[in-house]
Coordinates of C-alpha atoms and ligand atoms in Angstrom, one line a residue:
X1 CA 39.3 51.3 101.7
X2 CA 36.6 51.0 99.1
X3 CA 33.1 50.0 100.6
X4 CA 31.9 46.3 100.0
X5 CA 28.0 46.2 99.6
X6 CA 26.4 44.2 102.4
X7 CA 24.8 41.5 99.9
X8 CA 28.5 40.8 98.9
X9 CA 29.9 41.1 102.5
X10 CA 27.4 39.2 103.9
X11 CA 27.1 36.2 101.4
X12 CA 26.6 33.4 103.9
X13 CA 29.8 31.4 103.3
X14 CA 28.8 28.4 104.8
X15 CA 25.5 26.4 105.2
X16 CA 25.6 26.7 108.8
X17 CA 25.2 30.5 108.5
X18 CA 22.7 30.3 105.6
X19 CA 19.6 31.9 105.9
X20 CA 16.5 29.5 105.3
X21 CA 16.7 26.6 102.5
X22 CA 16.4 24.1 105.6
X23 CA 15.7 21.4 103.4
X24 CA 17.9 21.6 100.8
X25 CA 20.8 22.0 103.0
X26 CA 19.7 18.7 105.2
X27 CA 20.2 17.3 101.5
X28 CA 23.5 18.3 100.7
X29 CA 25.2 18.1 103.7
X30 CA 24.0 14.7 104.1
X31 CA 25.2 13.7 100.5
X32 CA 28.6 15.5 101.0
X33 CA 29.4 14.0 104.5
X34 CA 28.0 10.4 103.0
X35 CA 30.1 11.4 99.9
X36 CA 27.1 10.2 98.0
X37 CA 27.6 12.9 95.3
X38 CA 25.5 13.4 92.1
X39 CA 27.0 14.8 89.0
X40 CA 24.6 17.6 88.2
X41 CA 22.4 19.2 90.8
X42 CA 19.1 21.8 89.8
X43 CA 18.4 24.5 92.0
X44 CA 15.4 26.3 90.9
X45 CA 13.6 29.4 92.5
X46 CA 12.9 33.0 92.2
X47 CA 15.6 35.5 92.2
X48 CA 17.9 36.4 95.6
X49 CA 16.8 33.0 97.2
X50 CA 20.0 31.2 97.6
X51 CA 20.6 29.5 94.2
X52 CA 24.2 31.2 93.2
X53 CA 25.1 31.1 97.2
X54 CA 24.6 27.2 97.8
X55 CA 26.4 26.6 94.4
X56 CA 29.7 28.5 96.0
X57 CA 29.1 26.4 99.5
X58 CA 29.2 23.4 97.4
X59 CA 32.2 24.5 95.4
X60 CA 33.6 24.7 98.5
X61 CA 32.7 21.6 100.2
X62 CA 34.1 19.9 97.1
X63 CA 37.0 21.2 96.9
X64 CA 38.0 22.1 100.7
X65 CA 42.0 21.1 100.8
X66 CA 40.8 19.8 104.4
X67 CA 38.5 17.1 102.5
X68 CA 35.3 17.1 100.9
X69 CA 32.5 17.6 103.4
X70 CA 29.7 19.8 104.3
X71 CA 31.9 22.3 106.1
X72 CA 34.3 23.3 104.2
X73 CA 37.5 25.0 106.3
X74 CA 37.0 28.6 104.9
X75 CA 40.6 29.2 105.5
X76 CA 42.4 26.9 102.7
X77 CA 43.7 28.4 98.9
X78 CA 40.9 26.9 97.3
X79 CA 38.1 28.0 100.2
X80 CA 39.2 31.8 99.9
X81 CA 40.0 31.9 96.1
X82 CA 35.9 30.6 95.5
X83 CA 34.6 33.1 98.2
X84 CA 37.2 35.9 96.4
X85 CA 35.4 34.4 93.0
X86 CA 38.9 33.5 91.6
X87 CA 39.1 29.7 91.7
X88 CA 40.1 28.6 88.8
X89 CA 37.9 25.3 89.1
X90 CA 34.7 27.3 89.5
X91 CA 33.4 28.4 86.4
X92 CA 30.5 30.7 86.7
X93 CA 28.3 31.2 83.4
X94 CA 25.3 33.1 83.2
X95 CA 23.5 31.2 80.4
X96 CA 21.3 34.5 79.7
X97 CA 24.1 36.0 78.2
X98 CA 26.2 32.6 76.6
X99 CA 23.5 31.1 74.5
X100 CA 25.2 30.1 72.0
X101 CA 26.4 26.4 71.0
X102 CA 30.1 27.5 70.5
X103 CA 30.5 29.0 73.8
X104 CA 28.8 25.9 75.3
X105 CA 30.5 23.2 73.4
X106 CA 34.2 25.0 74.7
X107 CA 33.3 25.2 78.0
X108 CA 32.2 21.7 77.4
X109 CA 35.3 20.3 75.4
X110 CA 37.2 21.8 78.3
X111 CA 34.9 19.5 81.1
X112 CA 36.8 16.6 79.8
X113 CA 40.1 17.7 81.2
X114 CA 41.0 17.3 84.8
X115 CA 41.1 20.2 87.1
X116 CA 43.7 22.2 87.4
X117 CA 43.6 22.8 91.1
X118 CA 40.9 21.7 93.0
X119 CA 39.6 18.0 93.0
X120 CA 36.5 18.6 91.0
X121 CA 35.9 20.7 88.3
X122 CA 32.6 22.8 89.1
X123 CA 30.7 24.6 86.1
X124 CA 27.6 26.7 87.9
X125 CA 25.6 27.7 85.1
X126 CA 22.8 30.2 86.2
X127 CA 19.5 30.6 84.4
X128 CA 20.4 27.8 82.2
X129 CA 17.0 27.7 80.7
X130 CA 18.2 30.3 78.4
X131 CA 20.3 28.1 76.6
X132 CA 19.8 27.1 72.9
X133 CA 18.5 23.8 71.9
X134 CA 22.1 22.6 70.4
X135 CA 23.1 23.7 73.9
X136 CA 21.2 21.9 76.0
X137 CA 22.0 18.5 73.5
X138 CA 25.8 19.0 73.9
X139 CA 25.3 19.3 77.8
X140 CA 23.5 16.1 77.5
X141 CA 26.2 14.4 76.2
X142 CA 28.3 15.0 78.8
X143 CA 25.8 14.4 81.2
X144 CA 24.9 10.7 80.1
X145 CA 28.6 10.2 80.6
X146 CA 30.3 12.9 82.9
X147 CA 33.8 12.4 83.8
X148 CA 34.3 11.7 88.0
X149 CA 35.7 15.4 88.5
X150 CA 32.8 16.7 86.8
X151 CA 30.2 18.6 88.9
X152 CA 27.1 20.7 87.5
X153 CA 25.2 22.8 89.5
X154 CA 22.6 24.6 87.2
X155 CA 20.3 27.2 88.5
X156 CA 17.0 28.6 86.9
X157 CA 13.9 30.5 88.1
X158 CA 12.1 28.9 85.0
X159 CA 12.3 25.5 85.1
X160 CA 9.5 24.0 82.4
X161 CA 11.8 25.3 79.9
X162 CA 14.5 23.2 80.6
X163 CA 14.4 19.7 78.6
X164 CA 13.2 16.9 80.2
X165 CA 15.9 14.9 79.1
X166 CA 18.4 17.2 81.1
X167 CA 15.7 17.6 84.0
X168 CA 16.2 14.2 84.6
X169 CA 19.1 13.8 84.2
X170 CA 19.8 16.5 87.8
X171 CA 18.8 16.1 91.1
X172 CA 16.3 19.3 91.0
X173 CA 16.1 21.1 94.9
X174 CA 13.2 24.3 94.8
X175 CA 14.1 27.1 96.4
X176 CA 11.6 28.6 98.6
X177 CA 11.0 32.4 98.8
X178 CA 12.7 33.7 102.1
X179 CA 10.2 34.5 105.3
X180 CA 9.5 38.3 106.3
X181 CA 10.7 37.0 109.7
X182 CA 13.7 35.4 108.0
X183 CA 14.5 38.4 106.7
X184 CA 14.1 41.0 109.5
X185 CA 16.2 38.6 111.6
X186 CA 18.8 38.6 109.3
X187 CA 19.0 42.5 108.7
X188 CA 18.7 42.9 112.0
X189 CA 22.0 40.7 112.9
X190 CA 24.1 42.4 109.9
X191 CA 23.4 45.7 111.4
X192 CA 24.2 45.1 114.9
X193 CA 27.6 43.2 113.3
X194 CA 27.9 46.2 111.4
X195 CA 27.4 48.5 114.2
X196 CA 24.8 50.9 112.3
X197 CA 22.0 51.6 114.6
X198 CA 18.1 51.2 113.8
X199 CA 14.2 51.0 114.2
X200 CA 13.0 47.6 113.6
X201 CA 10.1 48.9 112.1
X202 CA 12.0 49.9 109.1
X203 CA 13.8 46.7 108.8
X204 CA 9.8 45.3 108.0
X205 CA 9.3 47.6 105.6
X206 CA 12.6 46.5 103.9
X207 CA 11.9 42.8 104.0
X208 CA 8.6 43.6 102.7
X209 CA 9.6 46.0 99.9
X210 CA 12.1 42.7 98.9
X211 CA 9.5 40.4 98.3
X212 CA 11.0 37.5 99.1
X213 CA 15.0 38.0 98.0
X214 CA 17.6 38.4 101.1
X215 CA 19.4 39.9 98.1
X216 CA 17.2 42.8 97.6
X217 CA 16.8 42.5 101.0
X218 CA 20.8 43.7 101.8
X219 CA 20.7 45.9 98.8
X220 CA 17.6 48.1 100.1
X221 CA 19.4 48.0 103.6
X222 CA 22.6 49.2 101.6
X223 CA 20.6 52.5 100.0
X224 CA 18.7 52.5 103.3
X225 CA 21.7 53.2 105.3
X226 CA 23.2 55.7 102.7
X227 CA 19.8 57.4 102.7
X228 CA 19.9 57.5 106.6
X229 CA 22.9 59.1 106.9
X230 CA 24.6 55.9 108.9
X231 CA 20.9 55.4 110.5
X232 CA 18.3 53.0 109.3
X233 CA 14.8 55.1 110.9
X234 CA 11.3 53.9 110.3
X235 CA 10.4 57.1 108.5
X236 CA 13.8 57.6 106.3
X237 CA 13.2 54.1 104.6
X238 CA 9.1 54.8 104.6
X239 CA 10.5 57.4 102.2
X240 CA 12.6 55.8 100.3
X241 CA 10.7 53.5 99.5
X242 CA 7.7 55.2 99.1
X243 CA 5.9 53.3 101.5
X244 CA 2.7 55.0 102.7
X245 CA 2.6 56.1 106.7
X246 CA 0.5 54.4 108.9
X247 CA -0.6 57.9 109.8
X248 CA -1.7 58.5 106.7
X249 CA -3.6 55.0 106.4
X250 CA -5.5 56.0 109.6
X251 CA -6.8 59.2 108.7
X252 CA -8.2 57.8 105.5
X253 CA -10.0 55.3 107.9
X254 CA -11.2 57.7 109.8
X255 CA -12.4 59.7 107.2
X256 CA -14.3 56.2 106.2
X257 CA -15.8 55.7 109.6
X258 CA -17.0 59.7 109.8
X259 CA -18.2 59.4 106.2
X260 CA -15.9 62.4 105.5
X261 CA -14.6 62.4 102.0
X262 CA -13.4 65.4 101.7
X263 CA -10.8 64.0 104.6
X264 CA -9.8 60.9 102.6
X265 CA -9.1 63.1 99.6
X266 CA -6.9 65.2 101.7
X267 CA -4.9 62.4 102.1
X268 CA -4.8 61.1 99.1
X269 CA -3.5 64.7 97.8
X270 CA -0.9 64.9 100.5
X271 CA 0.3 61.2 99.8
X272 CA 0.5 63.1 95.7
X273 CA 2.2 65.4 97.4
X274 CA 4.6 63.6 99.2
X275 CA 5.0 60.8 95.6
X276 CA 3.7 57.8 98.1
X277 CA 2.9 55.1 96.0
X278 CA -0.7 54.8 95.2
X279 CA -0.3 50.8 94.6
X280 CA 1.7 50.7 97.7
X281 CA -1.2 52.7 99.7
X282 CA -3.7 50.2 98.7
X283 CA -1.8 46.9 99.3
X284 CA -1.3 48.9 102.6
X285 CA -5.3 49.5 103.1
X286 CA -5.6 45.9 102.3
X287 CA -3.4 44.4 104.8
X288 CA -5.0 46.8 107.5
X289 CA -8.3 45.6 106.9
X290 CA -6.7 42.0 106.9
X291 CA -5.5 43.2 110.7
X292 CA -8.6 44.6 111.8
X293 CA -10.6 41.8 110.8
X294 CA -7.6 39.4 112.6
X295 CA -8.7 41.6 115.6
X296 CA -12.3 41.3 115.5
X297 CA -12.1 37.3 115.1
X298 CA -8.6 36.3 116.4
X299 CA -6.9 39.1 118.4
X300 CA -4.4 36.7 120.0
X301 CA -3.1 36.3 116.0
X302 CA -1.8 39.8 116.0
X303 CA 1.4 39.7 118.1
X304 CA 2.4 42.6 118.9
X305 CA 0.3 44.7 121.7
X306 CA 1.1 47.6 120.6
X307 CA -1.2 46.8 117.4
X308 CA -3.5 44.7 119.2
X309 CA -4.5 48.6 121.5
X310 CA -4.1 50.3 118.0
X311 CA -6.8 48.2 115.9
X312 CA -9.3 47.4 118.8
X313 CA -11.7 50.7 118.4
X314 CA -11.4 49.8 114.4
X315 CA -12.4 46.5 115.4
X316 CA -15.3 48.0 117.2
X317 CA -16.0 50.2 115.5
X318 CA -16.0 48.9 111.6
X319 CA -18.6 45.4 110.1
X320 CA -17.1 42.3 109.8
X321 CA -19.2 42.1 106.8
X322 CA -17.9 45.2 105.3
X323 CA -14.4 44.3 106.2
X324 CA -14.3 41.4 103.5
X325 CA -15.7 43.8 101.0
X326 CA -13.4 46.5 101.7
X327 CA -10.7 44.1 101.3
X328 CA -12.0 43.8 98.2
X329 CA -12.3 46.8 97.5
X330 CA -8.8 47.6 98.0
X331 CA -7.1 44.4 96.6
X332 CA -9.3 45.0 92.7
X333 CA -8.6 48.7 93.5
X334 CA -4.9 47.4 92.9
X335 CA -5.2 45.9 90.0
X336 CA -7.4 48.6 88.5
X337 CA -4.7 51.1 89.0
X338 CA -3.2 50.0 85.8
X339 CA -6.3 50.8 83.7
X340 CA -7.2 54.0 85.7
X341 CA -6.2 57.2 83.9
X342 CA -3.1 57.9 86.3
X343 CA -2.3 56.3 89.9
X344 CA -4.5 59.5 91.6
X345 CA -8.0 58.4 89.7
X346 CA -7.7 54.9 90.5
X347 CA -6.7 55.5 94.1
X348 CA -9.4 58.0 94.9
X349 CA -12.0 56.1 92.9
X350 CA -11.3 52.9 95.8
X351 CA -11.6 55.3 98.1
X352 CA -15.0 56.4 96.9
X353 CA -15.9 53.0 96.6
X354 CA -15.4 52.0 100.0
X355 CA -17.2 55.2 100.7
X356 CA -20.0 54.1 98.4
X357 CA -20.2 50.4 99.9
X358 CA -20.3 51.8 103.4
X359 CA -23.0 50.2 105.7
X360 CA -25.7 52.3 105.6
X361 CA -25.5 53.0 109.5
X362 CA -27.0 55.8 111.4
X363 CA -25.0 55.2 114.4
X364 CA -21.9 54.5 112.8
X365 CA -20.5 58.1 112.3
X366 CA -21.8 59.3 115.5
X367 CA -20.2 56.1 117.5
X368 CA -16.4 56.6 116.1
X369 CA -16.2 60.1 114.0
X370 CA -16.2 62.1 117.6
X371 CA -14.0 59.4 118.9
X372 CA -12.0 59.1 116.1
X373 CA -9.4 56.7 117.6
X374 CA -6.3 58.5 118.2
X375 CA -3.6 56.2 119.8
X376 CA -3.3 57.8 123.0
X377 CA -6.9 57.4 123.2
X378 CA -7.1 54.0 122.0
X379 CA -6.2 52.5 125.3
X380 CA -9.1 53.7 126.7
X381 CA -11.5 52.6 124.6
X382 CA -9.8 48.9 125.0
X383 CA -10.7 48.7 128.5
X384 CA -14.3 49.5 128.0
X385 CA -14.9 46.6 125.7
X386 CA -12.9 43.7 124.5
X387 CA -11.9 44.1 120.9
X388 CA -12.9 40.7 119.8
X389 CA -16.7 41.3 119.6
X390 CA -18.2 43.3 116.7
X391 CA -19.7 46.2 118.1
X392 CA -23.8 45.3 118.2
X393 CA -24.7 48.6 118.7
X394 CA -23.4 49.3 115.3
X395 CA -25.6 47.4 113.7
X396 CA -28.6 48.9 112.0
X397 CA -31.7 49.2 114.4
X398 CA -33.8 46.9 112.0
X399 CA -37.1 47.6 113.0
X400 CA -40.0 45.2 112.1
X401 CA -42.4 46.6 109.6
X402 CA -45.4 47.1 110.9
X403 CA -48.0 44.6 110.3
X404 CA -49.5 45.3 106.6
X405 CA -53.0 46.9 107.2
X406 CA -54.3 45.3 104.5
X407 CA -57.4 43.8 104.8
X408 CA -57.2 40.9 107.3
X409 CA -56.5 38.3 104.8
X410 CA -58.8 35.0 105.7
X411 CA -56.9 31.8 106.8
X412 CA -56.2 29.8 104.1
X413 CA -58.4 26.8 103.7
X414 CA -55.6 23.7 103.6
X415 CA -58.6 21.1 102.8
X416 CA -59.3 23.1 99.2
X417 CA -55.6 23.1 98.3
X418 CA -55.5 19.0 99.5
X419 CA -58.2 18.9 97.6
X420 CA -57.4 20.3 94.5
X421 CA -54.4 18.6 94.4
X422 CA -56.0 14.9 94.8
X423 CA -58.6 16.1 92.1
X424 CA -57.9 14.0 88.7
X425 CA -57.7 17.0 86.7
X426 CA -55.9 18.4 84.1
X427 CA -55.6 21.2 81.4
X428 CA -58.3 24.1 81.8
X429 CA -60.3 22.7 84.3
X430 CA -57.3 22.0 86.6
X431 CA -55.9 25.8 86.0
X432 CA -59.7 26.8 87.4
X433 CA -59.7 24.8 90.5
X434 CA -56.2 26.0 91.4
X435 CA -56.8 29.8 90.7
X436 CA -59.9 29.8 93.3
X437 CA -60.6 29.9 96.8
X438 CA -63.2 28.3 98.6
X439 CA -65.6 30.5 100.4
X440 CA -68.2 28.6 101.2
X441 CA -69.2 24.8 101.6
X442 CA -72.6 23.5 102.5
X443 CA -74.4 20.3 101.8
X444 CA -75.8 21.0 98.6
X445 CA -73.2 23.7 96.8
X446 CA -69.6 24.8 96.9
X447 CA -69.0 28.4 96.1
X448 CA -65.5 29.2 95.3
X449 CA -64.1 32.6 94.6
X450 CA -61.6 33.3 91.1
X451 CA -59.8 36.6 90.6
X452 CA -60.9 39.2 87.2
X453 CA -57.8 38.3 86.2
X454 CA -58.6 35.1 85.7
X455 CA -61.8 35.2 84.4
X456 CA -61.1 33.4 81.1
X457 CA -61.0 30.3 83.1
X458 CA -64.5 30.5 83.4
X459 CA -65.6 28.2 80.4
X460 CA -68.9 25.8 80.5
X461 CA -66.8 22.4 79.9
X462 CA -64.2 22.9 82.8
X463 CA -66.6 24.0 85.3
X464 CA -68.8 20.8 84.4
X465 CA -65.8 19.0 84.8
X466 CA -64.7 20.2 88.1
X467 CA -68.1 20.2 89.3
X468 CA -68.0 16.7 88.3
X469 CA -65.2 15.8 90.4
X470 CA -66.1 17.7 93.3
X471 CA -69.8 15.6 93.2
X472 CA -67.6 12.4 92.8
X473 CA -65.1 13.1 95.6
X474 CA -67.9 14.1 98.0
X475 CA -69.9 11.0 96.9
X476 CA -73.4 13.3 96.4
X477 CA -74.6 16.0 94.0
X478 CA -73.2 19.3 94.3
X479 CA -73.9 22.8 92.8
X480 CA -70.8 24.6 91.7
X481 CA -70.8 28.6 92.0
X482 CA -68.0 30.5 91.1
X483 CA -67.9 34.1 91.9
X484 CA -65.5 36.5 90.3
X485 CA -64.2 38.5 93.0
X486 CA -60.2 39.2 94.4
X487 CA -59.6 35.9 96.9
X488 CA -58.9 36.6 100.2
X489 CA -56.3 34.3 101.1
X490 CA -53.9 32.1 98.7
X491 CA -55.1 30.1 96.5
X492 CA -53.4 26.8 95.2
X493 CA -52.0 28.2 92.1
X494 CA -50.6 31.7 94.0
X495 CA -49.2 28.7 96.5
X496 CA -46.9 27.0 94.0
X497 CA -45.9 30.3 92.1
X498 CA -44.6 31.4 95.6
X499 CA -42.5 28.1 96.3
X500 CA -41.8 28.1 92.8
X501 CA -39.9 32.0 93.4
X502 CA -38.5 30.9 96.2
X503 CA -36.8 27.9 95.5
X504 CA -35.6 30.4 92.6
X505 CA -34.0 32.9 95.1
X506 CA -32.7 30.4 97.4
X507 CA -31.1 29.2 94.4
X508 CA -29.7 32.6 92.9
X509 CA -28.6 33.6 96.7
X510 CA -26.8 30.2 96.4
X511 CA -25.3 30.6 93.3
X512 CA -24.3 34.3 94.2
X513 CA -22.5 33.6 97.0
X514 CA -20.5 30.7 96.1
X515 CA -16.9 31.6 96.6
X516 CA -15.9 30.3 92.8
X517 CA -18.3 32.0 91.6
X518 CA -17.5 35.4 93.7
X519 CA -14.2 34.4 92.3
X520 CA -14.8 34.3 89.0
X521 CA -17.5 37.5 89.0
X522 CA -14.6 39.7 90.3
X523 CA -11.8 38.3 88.6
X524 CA -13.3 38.6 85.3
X525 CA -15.9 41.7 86.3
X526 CA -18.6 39.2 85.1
X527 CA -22.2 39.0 86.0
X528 CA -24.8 36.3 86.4
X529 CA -27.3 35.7 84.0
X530 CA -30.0 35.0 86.3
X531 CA -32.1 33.9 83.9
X532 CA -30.0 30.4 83.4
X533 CA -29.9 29.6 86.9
X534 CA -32.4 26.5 87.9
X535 CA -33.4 25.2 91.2
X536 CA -32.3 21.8 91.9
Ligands
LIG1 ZN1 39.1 24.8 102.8

């Protein structure tokens, strides 16, 4: 007896045992029980999702010899002859491969007939966006006008390049990508059916490694179970796929924590060693720093304990700051692989990286590199602190500077730099008055103080004209010296150049950590032109 590949065997043949696609089946069970039927239905979605499966359920439905409803019998000639793919009503076409107008206009011409055996004549024509313009215009024909027996069900993972005029002329149902969850639940059921015995930790790997598609899904699990010899094990399909160890991702975060890179490139030569996928290694890294930072914030989201006791010292141990970037890090690392010389450089330049980007902290190393979590120690370390605060003592021991021991700068005299302000001054004499300090103020003269640097200022007509304002402000003559000297405190013009650079950073920092424009700066590797940026 020849052996029938599990995505064949275990086609769901009706849409109670269908996998996901909730809403489309409400939707077509409800039209074929209400025998509310449209003549041409759209299923659109990525690859493995459904689209050919719910086409053969319908097929079905339609043409069940117990009646047309949303369960067909499974047991009647035309039920087994379109789960055998013999029906002779059923025509499958794969439109990638039939573009031409002949072929469409015969399978067309031969619409118009009745059906030979069934009660509707079903033409399932997948990734009709393939086919050529005169195609698509002699499918429209029949679609303004399609015979009762008539049924289309067209499936495409592009639909924008179908024409619009077709598009509306089908009822159009998306496909969603199937659930990790979805996925492991339904491997796990085939293999218990199946009798094949396994770790459930594999069975993740494999729904991850399909991306989506309970196709790939069951054809992974196939090769998985060839490659286990009869067993699906964690480790087998690890290898098989490629997928990096989690013993290999901890060591390379340990190496991290203990600033040892000579560690992380050990493991980055064994993973060389062992051809783990570099990509798959960093989309790895990145969903463990996605984990850790789940258990500094939100332990309760991680759902197994198991994981919860594995990622708590990391969670301890590691920045929520430098989490983020080192998701970064790893994500961009991904993309980089492509333009790094071979897989090896771009890995091991992330890991340097992340080395580089490290938090600067003293304590760091000497907190977690002796203690470098190993799982039986883990649980240990739980108990002495919960895992969902950042570890304090991690942080850097900022210690104040010490006060400057410059000379002790003299208060700042608020009524010069009201003054100067109220002063109706302009041009050079209002640039003197704001670069001076007032040092002293008696009855009879005001002595203010102007940096060498400033010197120039010191023309005969602005210091009449300030000394004229100051006499008319005060209401009584005043003498004006001005000694050129450095000030002591700030004078109104240092003031506003402070503010003024202020406002600027406030406004860079503002501009530099806006998430579009973090966006933007990594996606494109841009930088800011500081230079442009204006407070508002
Ligand atoms: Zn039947």
């Amino acid at each position: 007896m020849s052996y029938q590949v599990l995505a064949r065997k275990w086609r769901p043949k009706s849409f109670a045992t269908l996998v996901g696609q909730e809403h489309v089946v409400r939707a077509l069970t409800h039209a074929l029980d209400q025998n509310r039927l449209h003549h041409a239905y759209l299923f659109t979605g990525t690859r493995g999702v459904g689209k050919t499966t719910i086409a053969r359920i319908m097929a079905k439905a339609l043409n069940c010899q117990a009646g047309i409803s949303s369960t067909p019998c499974g047991v009647c000639s035309a039920c087994t002859e379109i789960d055998a793919g013999r029906f002779i009503d059923l025509l499958e076409l794969d439109a990638a491969s039939n573009t031409g107008i002949d072929n469409m206009r015969e399978v067309l011409d031969n619409a118009q007939y009745a059906p030979t055996a069934g009660r509707f004549k079903v033409y399932l024509i997948d990734e009709v966006h393939m086919l050529s313009k005169p195609a698509f215009n002699s499918m429209l024909k029949t679609l303004e006008e399609p015979p009762e027996h008539l049924m289309f069900i067209l499936a495409t993972t592009d639909p924008q390049k179908i024409p619009v005029t077709v598009l509306s002329r089908c009822l159009q149902f998306n496909l969603k990508q199937m659930p990790q969850t979805h996925i492991v639940d339904h491997l796990s059921r085939v293999l218990e059916a199946e009798g094949v015995a396994f770790e459930p930790a594999a069975l993740r790997h494999l729904a991850k490694g399909a991306a989506g598609s309970m196709r790939d899904a069951l054809s992974l699990l196939d090769q998985a179970i060839a490659h286990g010899g009869g067993k699906v094990e964690d480790e087998g399909v690890r290898a098989m796929l490629g997928t990096v160890g989690d013993e290999h991702l901890f060591a390379l975060l340990d190496g991290l924590l203990a600033q040892d890179v000579l560690a992380m490139l050990d493991v980055a030569k064994l993973m060389d060693a062992r051809s783990l996928s570099f990509d798959g290694g960093l989309q790895e890294l990145g969903t463990l720093f996605h984990r850790i930072a789940l258990a500094q914030f939100a332990p309760e989201a991680l759902l197994e304990e198991a994981e919860r006791i594995r990622l708590a010292p990391y969670a301890q141990a590691l920045d929520a700051e430098f989490l983020q970037l080192a998701y970064q890090i790893a994500i961009h690392g991904r993309d980089e692989l492509s333009l790094a010389p071979d897989d090896y450089a771009g890995f091991v330049m992330t890991l340097l990286r992340l080395h580089a980007f490290r938090p600067e902290r003293a304590g760091l190393a000497k907190a977690t590199a002796g203690a470098a979590p190993k799982p039986a120690a883990a649980p240990a370390a739980v108990r002495q602190a919960p895992p969902a605060a950042p570890m304090p003592a991690a942080r850097p021991q900022a210690t104040v500077p010490p006060a400057v021991a410059a000379p002790v700068a003299a208060p700042v005299d608020e009524d010069w730099h009201a003054l100067v302000a109220r002063l109706p001054l302009n041009g050079m004499a209002k640039q003197l008055a704001q670069h001076c300090e007032l040092s002293e103020r008696t009855e009879s003269a005001i002595r203010l103080r102007l940096s060498p640097v400033h010197k120039h200022l010191l023309g005969k007509p602005q210091q009449d004209k300030l000394q004229a304002e100051l006499q008319a402000w005060h209401g009584r003559p005043l003498r004006l010296e001005i000694d050129v000297a450095e000030p002591a405190s700030e004078t109104p013009a240092a003031r506003s150049r402070n503010v003024q650079r202020e406002r600027q950073e406030r406004a860079i920092a503002s501009i530099e950590q806006d998430p579009f424009v973090r966006d933007v700066v990594d996606l494109f590797d841009a930088s800011i032109d500081e230079s442009t940026i204006k407070p508002v």
